[in-house]
Amino acid sequence: MPTERTSAGDPASTLRLLWRDALGELRADEPAGTRRGPRRALSVDAVVDTATRLADAEGLEALTMRRVAGELGVVPMTLYTYVPAKAELLDLMLDAAYARMPRSDTTGRPWREKVTGVADENRALFTRHPWAAAVSTVRPPLGPGQMAKYEHELAAFDGLGLDDVTMDDCLTHLLAFVQANARTAAAARAAGADGGMDEREWWEANAPLLAQVLDPAVYPLASRVGTAAGEAHGSAHDPDHAYAFGLRRVLDSFAALIEARG
């Protein structure tokens, strides 16, 4: 289960920071429309960019307010005048990543191409920012990046005869599939980095012992199917194949739903 989640901080502070370009960049403890004190040397954007680079390189485990302050060359208390805590910072990071996502113009294209584009864009996001796949967004950060992303992605399902709730259901299902695949892919990369072996090398190293303990007479299906899959993919799990196969099945399920609603 993810250990980090969005919208875990103070809602008022988070929303003021997420929409700071509309309200004017404020300190987290200032009400909208006020300015106090001398011009500050840093900016919320600088804090977010530094935190994102840190998480990209070392993961969310390395992301602390103290560490971000050190990267910026300021004391931690200075950082708290820009962002009140790590929870709000995580919302800002994810919303900024959403805002910067490349979005393909699929106007006039078949719906399968549009939905595939949405999936591929999110997969690219998780490849660029692996930490984002580990964050629970059951309560999403309702910032400008999130809203622009949601508007863009819903357009892939618009005009298909689906009601509004079903459109949201389809998008939620699609994004959950992509995120789950991204988490598995990240785990596979981490396992290879920790052990010094890729998936094929790991299975080849353990094959002799497995052959001694796995009796095909006791596990006939597991032996036959597992061998076939391993030979096809070079390991027990190939994230790229799982993504392509799973996305096709998701699209097929949407096609059946669209046909039924039509």
C-alpha positions in Angstrom: 0.0 0.0 0.0 1.2 3.5 -0.7 2.7 5.3 2.3 2.2 8.8 0.9 -1.1 10.4 -0.2 -2.2 13.7 -1.5 -4.5 16.1 0.3 -3.1 15.1 3.7 -2.3 18.6 4.8 -4.3 21.7 5.7 -6.9 22.2 2.9 -6.9 26.0 3.1 -3.1 26.3 3.0 -2.8 23.7 0.2 -5.4 25.3 -2.0 -3.9 28.8 -1.6 -0.6 27.4 -2.6 -1.9 25.4 -5.5 -3.7 28.4 -6.9 -1.0 30.9 -6.0 -0.7 32.2 -9.6 -4.4 33.2 -9.5 -4.3 34.6 -6.0 -0.8 36.0 -6.0 2.1 34.0 -4.4 1.5 34.0 -0.7 3.1 32.6 2.4 1.2 29.5 3.7 -0.1 31.4 6.7 -1.3 34.5 4.9 -4.9 35.1 3.8 -5.5 35.7 0.1 -4.9 39.3 -0.9 -2.3 40.3 1.6 1.5 40.9 1.3 3.8 41.2 4.3 7.5 41.8 4.9 10.4 42.3 2.5 10.7 40.6 -0.8 11.7 37.0 -0.3 14.8 35.4 -1.9 13.2 32.1 -2.9 9.8 31.2 -4.4 7.4 28.4 -4.0 8.2 27.3 -7.5 11.9 27.0 -6.6 11.0 24.9 -3.5 8.8 22.6 -5.6 11.4 22.2 -8.4 14.1 21.3 -5.9 11.9 18.8 -4.1 10.9 17.2 -7.4 14.5 16.8 -8.5 15.4 15.2 -5.1 12.4 12.8 -5.3 13.3 11.9 -8.9 16.8 11.1 -8.0 16.4 9.4 -4.6 12.7 8.7 -4.1 10.2 10.0 -1.5 12.2 8.4 1.3 14.8 11.1 0.9 12.2 13.9 0.7 12.2 15.8 4.0 11.8 19.5 4.6 15.3 19.6 6.2 16.8 17.9 3.1 15.0 20.3 0.7 16.2 23.3 2.7 19.7 22.0 2.6 19.5 21.6 -1.2 18.3 25.2 -1.4 21.0 26.5 0.9 18.6 27.8 3.6 17.8 26.7 7.1 14.6 24.6 7.5 12.7 27.4 9.2 13.1 29.5 6.1 11.5 26.8 4.0 8.4 26.7 6.3 7.6 30.3 5.3 7.0 29.0 1.8 5.4 25.6 2.3 4.0 24.6 5.7 4.9 20.9 5.7 5.8 17.9 3.6 2.1 17.0 3.0 1.4 20.3 1.2 4.8 20.1 -0.6 3.8 16.7 -2.0 0.6 18.1 -3.4 2.5 21.0 -5.1 5.0 18.6 -6.6 2.4 16.3 -8.1 0.3 19.2 -9.4 3.3 20.8 -11.0 4.2 17.4 -12.6 0.6 17.3 -14.0 0.8 20.8 -15.3 4.0 19.9 -17.2 2.7 16.7 -18.8 2.9 16.8 -22.6 -0.7 16.4 -23.9 -1.3 15.1 -27.4 -3.9 16.7 -29.6 -6.1 13.8 -30.7 -9.0 15.9 -31.9 -10.9 13.9 -34.5 -9.1 10.7 -33.9 -10.8 7.4 -33.0 -11.7 7.0 -29.4 -9.2 4.1 -28.9 -6.4 6.3 -30.0 -7.5 9.1 -27.7 -7.7 6.7 -24.7 -4.4 5.1 -25.6 -2.8 8.6 -25.7 -4.1 9.3 -22.1 -2.6 6.0 -20.9 0.7 6.6 -22.6 0.9 10.1 -21.2 0.4 8.9 -17.7 2.9 6.1 -18.1 5.5 8.6 -19.3 4.7 10.7 -16.3 5.5 7.8 -14.0 8.6 7.0 -15.9 9.8 10.6 -15.5 8.8 10.8 -11.9 8.7 7.2 -10.4 7.8 8.5 -7.0 4.4 9.7 -8.4 3.3 6.1 -9.0 3.7 5.4 -5.3 1.4 8.2 -4.1 -2.2 7.6 -3.4 -4.5 10.1 -5.1 -7.8 9.0 -3.7 -8.1 12.6 -2.6 -6.4 14.4 -5.5 -4.7 17.7 -5.3 -7.3 20.0 -6.7 -4.8 22.4 -8.3 -4.6 23.9 -11.8 -2.4 21.0 -13.0 -4.9 18.4 -11.8 -7.9 20.2 -13.3 -6.2 20.7 -16.7 -5.2 17.1 -16.7 -8.7 15.9 -15.8 -10.3 18.2 -18.5 -7.9 16.9 -21.1 -8.4 13.2 -20.2 -12.2 13.3 -20.0 -12.2 14.6 -23.6 -11.1 11.1 -24.7 -14.5 9.7 -23.5 -16.7 12.6 -24.6 -19.2 12.0 -27.3 -19.3 8.3 -26.9 -22.8 8.1 -25.5 -21.6 7.6 -21.9 -23.1 9.5 -19.0 -20.9 11.8 -16.9 -20.5 9.3 -14.0 -19.5 6.5 -16.4 -17.0 8.7 -18.1 -15.4 9.4 -14.8 -15.5 5.7 -13.9 -13.8 4.8 -17.2 -11.0 7.3 -16.7 -10.5 6.2 -13.0 -10.2 2.6 -14.1 -7.8 3.4 -16.9 -5.5 5.5 -14.6 -5.6 2.9 -11.9 -4.4 0.3 -14.4 -1.5 2.5 -15.6 -0.5 3.4 -12.0 -0.5 -0.3 -11.0 1.7 -1.2 -14.0 4.1 1.6 -13.2 4.5 0.5 -9.6 5.3 -3.0 -10.7 7.8 -1.7 -13.3 9.5 0.4 -10.6 9.7 -2.6 -8.3 11.3 -4.6 -11.1 13.9 -1.9 -11.7 14.6 -1.6 -8.0 15.0 -5.4 -7.6 17.5 -5.4 -10.5 19.4 -2.4 -9.0 19.6 -4.0 -5.5 20.6 -7.4 -6.7 22.9 -6.5 -9.6 20.9 -8.9 -11.9 18.2 -8.2 -14.3 15.1 -10.4 -14.4 16.4 -12.9 -16.9 19.7 -13.3 -15.0 17.8 -13.8 -11.7 15.7 -16.6 -13.1 18.6 -18.3 -14.9 20.5 -18.3 -11.6 17.6 -19.9 -9.7 16.5 -22.2 -12.4 18.6 -25.3 -11.3 17.2 -25.2 -7.7 13.6 -24.6 -8.9 13.9 -27.6 -11.3 14.7 -29.8 -8.2 11.7 -28.7 -6.1 9.0 -28.0 -8.6 7.6 -31.4 -9.7 5.5 -31.1 -12.9 3.4 -34.0 -11.8 2.3 -32.1 -8.7 2.0 -28.7 -10.4 1.2 -29.5 -14.0 -0.5 -26.2 -14.9 2.0 -24.0 -13.0 4.9 -25.8 -14.6 3.6 -25.7 -18.1 2.2 -22.2 -18.1 5.0 -20.7 -16.1 7.6 -22.2 -18.4 5.8 -20.9 -21.5 5.5 -17.4 -20.0 9.1 -17.4 -18.8 10.4 -18.4 -22.2 8.2 -15.8 -23.9 9.1 -12.9 -21.6 12.5 -13.8 -20.3 11.2 -13.6 -16.7 8.0 -14.2 -14.7 6.9 -10.7 -15.4 7.6 -8.3 -18.2 6.1 -4.8 -17.4 6.1 -3.7 -21.0 4.2 -6.8 -22.1 1.8 -6.5 -19.2 1.1 -2.9 -20.1 0.4 -3.6 -23.7 -1.7 -6.7 -23.0 -3.6 -5.0 -20.1 -4.3 -1.8 -22.1 -5.8 -3.8 -24.9 -8.1 -5.6 -22.5 -9.1 -2.2 -20.9 -9.9 -0.8 -24.3 -11.9 -3.9 -25.2 -14.0 -3.5 -22.0 -14.6 0.1 -22.8 -15.7 -0.9 -26.4 -18.3 -3.4 -24.9 -19.6 -0.7 -22.6 -19.8 1.9 -25.3 -21.6 -0.6 -27.6 -24.1 -1.5 -24.8 -24.8 2.2 -24.0 -25.1 3.0 -27.7 
